[in-house]
Short mmCIF file of C-alpha atoms in Angstrom, two decimals:
data_model
loop_
_atom_site.label_atom_id
_atom_site.label_comp_id
_atom_site.label_asym_id
_atom_site.label_seq_id
_atom_site.Cartn_x
_atom_site.Cartn_y
_atom_site.Cartn_z
CA MET X 613 0.00 0.00 0.00
CA LYS X 614 1.31 3.43 -0.96
CA LYS X 615 1.85 5.95 1.75
CA SER X 616 0.69 9.48 0.96
CA VAL X 617 3.11 12.32 1.53
CA ARG X 618 1.86 15.60 2.94
CA ILE X 619 3.74 18.70 1.91
CA LYS X 620 3.90 21.46 4.49
CA PRO X 621 2.17 24.71 3.41
CA GLN X 622 5.38 26.74 3.53
CA TYR X 623 7.05 24.24 1.17
CA ARG X 624 4.06 24.35 -1.19
CA LYS X 625 4.43 28.12 -1.45
CA MET X 626 8.16 27.79 -2.05
CA MET X 627 7.55 25.17 -4.77
CA LYS X 628 5.03 27.49 -6.44
CA ILE X 629 7.48 30.39 -6.39
CA MET X 630 10.26 28.21 -7.80
CA SER X 631 7.94 27.03 -10.58
CA ILE X 632 7.17 30.63 -11.49
CA ILE X 633 10.86 31.55 -11.48
CA ILE X 634 11.66 28.63 -13.77
CA LEU X 635 8.84 29.66 -16.11
CA LEU X 636 10.12 33.24 -16.18
CA MET X 637 13.64 32.03 -16.90
CA LEU X 638 12.33 29.96 -19.80
CA LEU X 639 10.37 32.92 -21.14
CA ALA X 640 13.39 35.19 -20.80
CA GLY X 641 15.35 32.73 -22.91
CA CYS X 642 12.79 33.24 -25.69
CA SER X 643 13.40 36.99 -25.86
CA VAL X 644 13.71 38.56 -29.30
CA ALA X 645 16.51 40.87 -28.18
CA SER X 646 19.92 39.88 -29.44
CA SER X 647 21.94 41.63 -26.72
CA PRO X 648 21.43 42.79 -23.14
CA ASP X 649 21.57 46.44 -24.30
CA GLU X 650 18.48 45.91 -26.46
CA GLN X 651 16.56 44.54 -23.48
CA LEU X 652 17.32 47.66 -21.42
CA SER X 653 16.54 50.24 -24.07
CA ASP X 654 13.65 51.17 -26.31
CA LEU X 655 13.77 51.67 -30.07
CA ASN X 656 14.94 55.27 -29.58
CA GLY X 657 18.03 54.16 -27.66
CA LYS X 658 16.73 55.23 -24.23
CA ILE X 659 17.80 53.19 -21.22
CA TYR X 660 15.44 52.81 -18.25
CA PHE X 661 16.65 52.15 -14.71
CA ASP X 662 15.71 52.69 -11.06
CA SER X 663 17.68 54.71 -8.56
CA ASN X 664 17.24 56.12 -5.07
CA ARG X 665 19.55 59.06 -5.74
CA ASN X 666 16.88 61.50 -4.47
CA GLY X 667 15.93 59.61 -1.29
CA ASN X 668 13.37 57.23 -2.75
CA TYR X 669 13.36 54.85 -5.69
CA GLU X 670 12.25 56.36 -9.01
CA ILE X 671 12.33 55.27 -12.64
CA TYR X 672 14.72 57.19 -14.87
CA SER X 673 15.45 57.26 -18.57
CA MET X 674 18.68 58.33 -20.22
CA ASN X 675 20.33 58.27 -23.60
CA ALA X 676 22.56 55.30 -24.37
CA ASP X 677 25.64 57.51 -23.89
CA GLY X 678 24.55 58.38 -20.32
CA SER X 679 23.34 61.88 -21.10
CA ASN X 680 19.89 63.44 -20.57
CA ILE X 681 18.91 61.61 -17.35
CA ILE X 682 15.20 62.20 -16.64
CA ASN X 683 13.13 61.10 -13.64
CA ILE X 684 9.99 59.81 -15.42
CA THR X 685 8.00 58.86 -12.30
CA ASN X 686 8.84 61.65 -9.83
CA THR X 687 6.63 60.45 -6.96
CA PRO X 688 8.36 61.08 -3.59
CA GLU X 689 5.58 59.29 -1.68
CA TYR X 690 6.16 56.02 -3.58
CA ASP X 691 9.07 53.80 -4.56
CA GLU X 692 9.18 52.60 -8.16
CA MET X 693 11.61 49.90 -9.21
CA MET X 694 12.50 47.27 -11.79
CA PRO X 695 11.41 48.91 -15.03
CA ALA X 696 10.93 46.92 -18.22
CA VAL X 697 10.44 48.63 -21.56
CA SER X 698 8.13 47.16 -24.18
CA PRO X 699 9.78 45.88 -27.37
CA ASP X 700 7.98 48.59 -29.38
CA GLY X 701 9.46 51.24 -27.04
CA ASN X 702 6.12 52.85 -26.18
CA THR X 703 5.52 51.61 -22.62
CA VAL X 704 7.46 51.06 -19.40
CA VAL X 705 6.10 48.69 -16.74
CA PHE X 706 7.43 48.84 -13.18
CA MET X 707 6.74 47.98 -9.54
CA ARG X 708 5.30 50.70 -7.30
CA ALA X 709 5.07 50.50 -3.50
CA GLU X 710 4.36 52.89 -0.70
CA HIS X 711 7.67 54.33 0.47
CA TYR X 712 9.75 51.41 1.87
CA ASP X 713 6.70 49.11 2.13
CA PHE X 714 7.75 46.53 -0.44
CA ALA X 715 4.98 44.13 0.57
CA SER X 716 2.58 46.57 -1.12
CA ASN X 717 4.15 46.24 -4.59
CA GLU X 718 1.73 46.60 -7.47
CA LEU X 719 2.44 46.79 -11.17
CA TRP X 720 2.10 50.08 -12.97
CA ALA X 721 2.69 51.08 -16.57
CA ALA X 722 3.41 54.45 -18.15
CA ASP X 723 4.20 55.85 -21.55
CA ALA X 724 7.93 55.89 -22.31
CA ASP X 725 8.16 59.54 -21.20
CA GLY X 726 6.42 58.77 -17.86
CA GLY X 727 3.04 60.20 -18.86
CA ASN X 728 -0.27 58.35 -18.63
CA ALA X 729 0.75 56.28 -15.57
CA ARG X 730 -1.83 53.61 -14.76
CA GLN X 731 -2.13 50.83 -12.21
CA LEU X 732 -2.22 47.31 -13.67
CA THR X 733 -2.64 45.16 -10.55
CA ASP X 734 -4.46 45.66 -7.27
CA ASN X 735 -4.42 42.71 -4.90
CA SER X 736 -3.08 41.53 -1.54
CA SER X 737 0.02 39.94 -3.12
CA ALA X 738 3.23 41.78 -3.88
CA ASP X 739 3.50 41.93 -7.68
CA GLY X 740 6.68 42.59 -9.61
CA HIS X 741 9.53 41.40 -11.81
CA ALA X 742 7.48 42.16 -14.91
CA ASP X 743 8.52 41.86 -18.53
CA PHE X 744 6.81 42.17 -21.90
CA ALA X 745 6.07 39.49 -24.45
CA PRO X 746 7.76 40.13 -27.81
CA ASP X 747 4.47 41.50 -29.24
CA SER X 748 4.37 44.27 -26.55
CA LYS X 749 0.74 43.34 -25.83
CA HIS X 750 1.19 40.93 -22.91
CA ILE X 751 3.07 41.18 -19.63
CA VAL X 752 4.37 38.36 -17.46
CA TYR X 753 5.08 38.99 -13.77
CA VAL X 754 5.46 37.35 -10.37
CA SER X 755 2.69 37.72 -7.80
#
């Protein structure tokens, strides 16, 4: 007679997270970008990154040569991190949390210049680590 094995709840959650990470790694391997620089920049050569240089995390864009650094989120009451630019270069998706409350992460998107910011997720889970599908129409993320 077979003996059933019970998996502890904390291990179930860990297994779920590991499955998601493996899926994301597989999807990342299917990227259409041919170099890391293409994954960080849009079609206009802009690079998007997060920094806490002003006391809280914000999303910035800059030219590929490091010039013209612009804070595109500029929200001192929130922290924004981990930007991903769509392959068509029109949209940036990122995590937003109340200042230093990273358990409240939700996904937001904005136009490449920071305008038209909109919330994509709203739930009790921390959402983040987003990236775009090659068609720029779908987003994959961890929740």
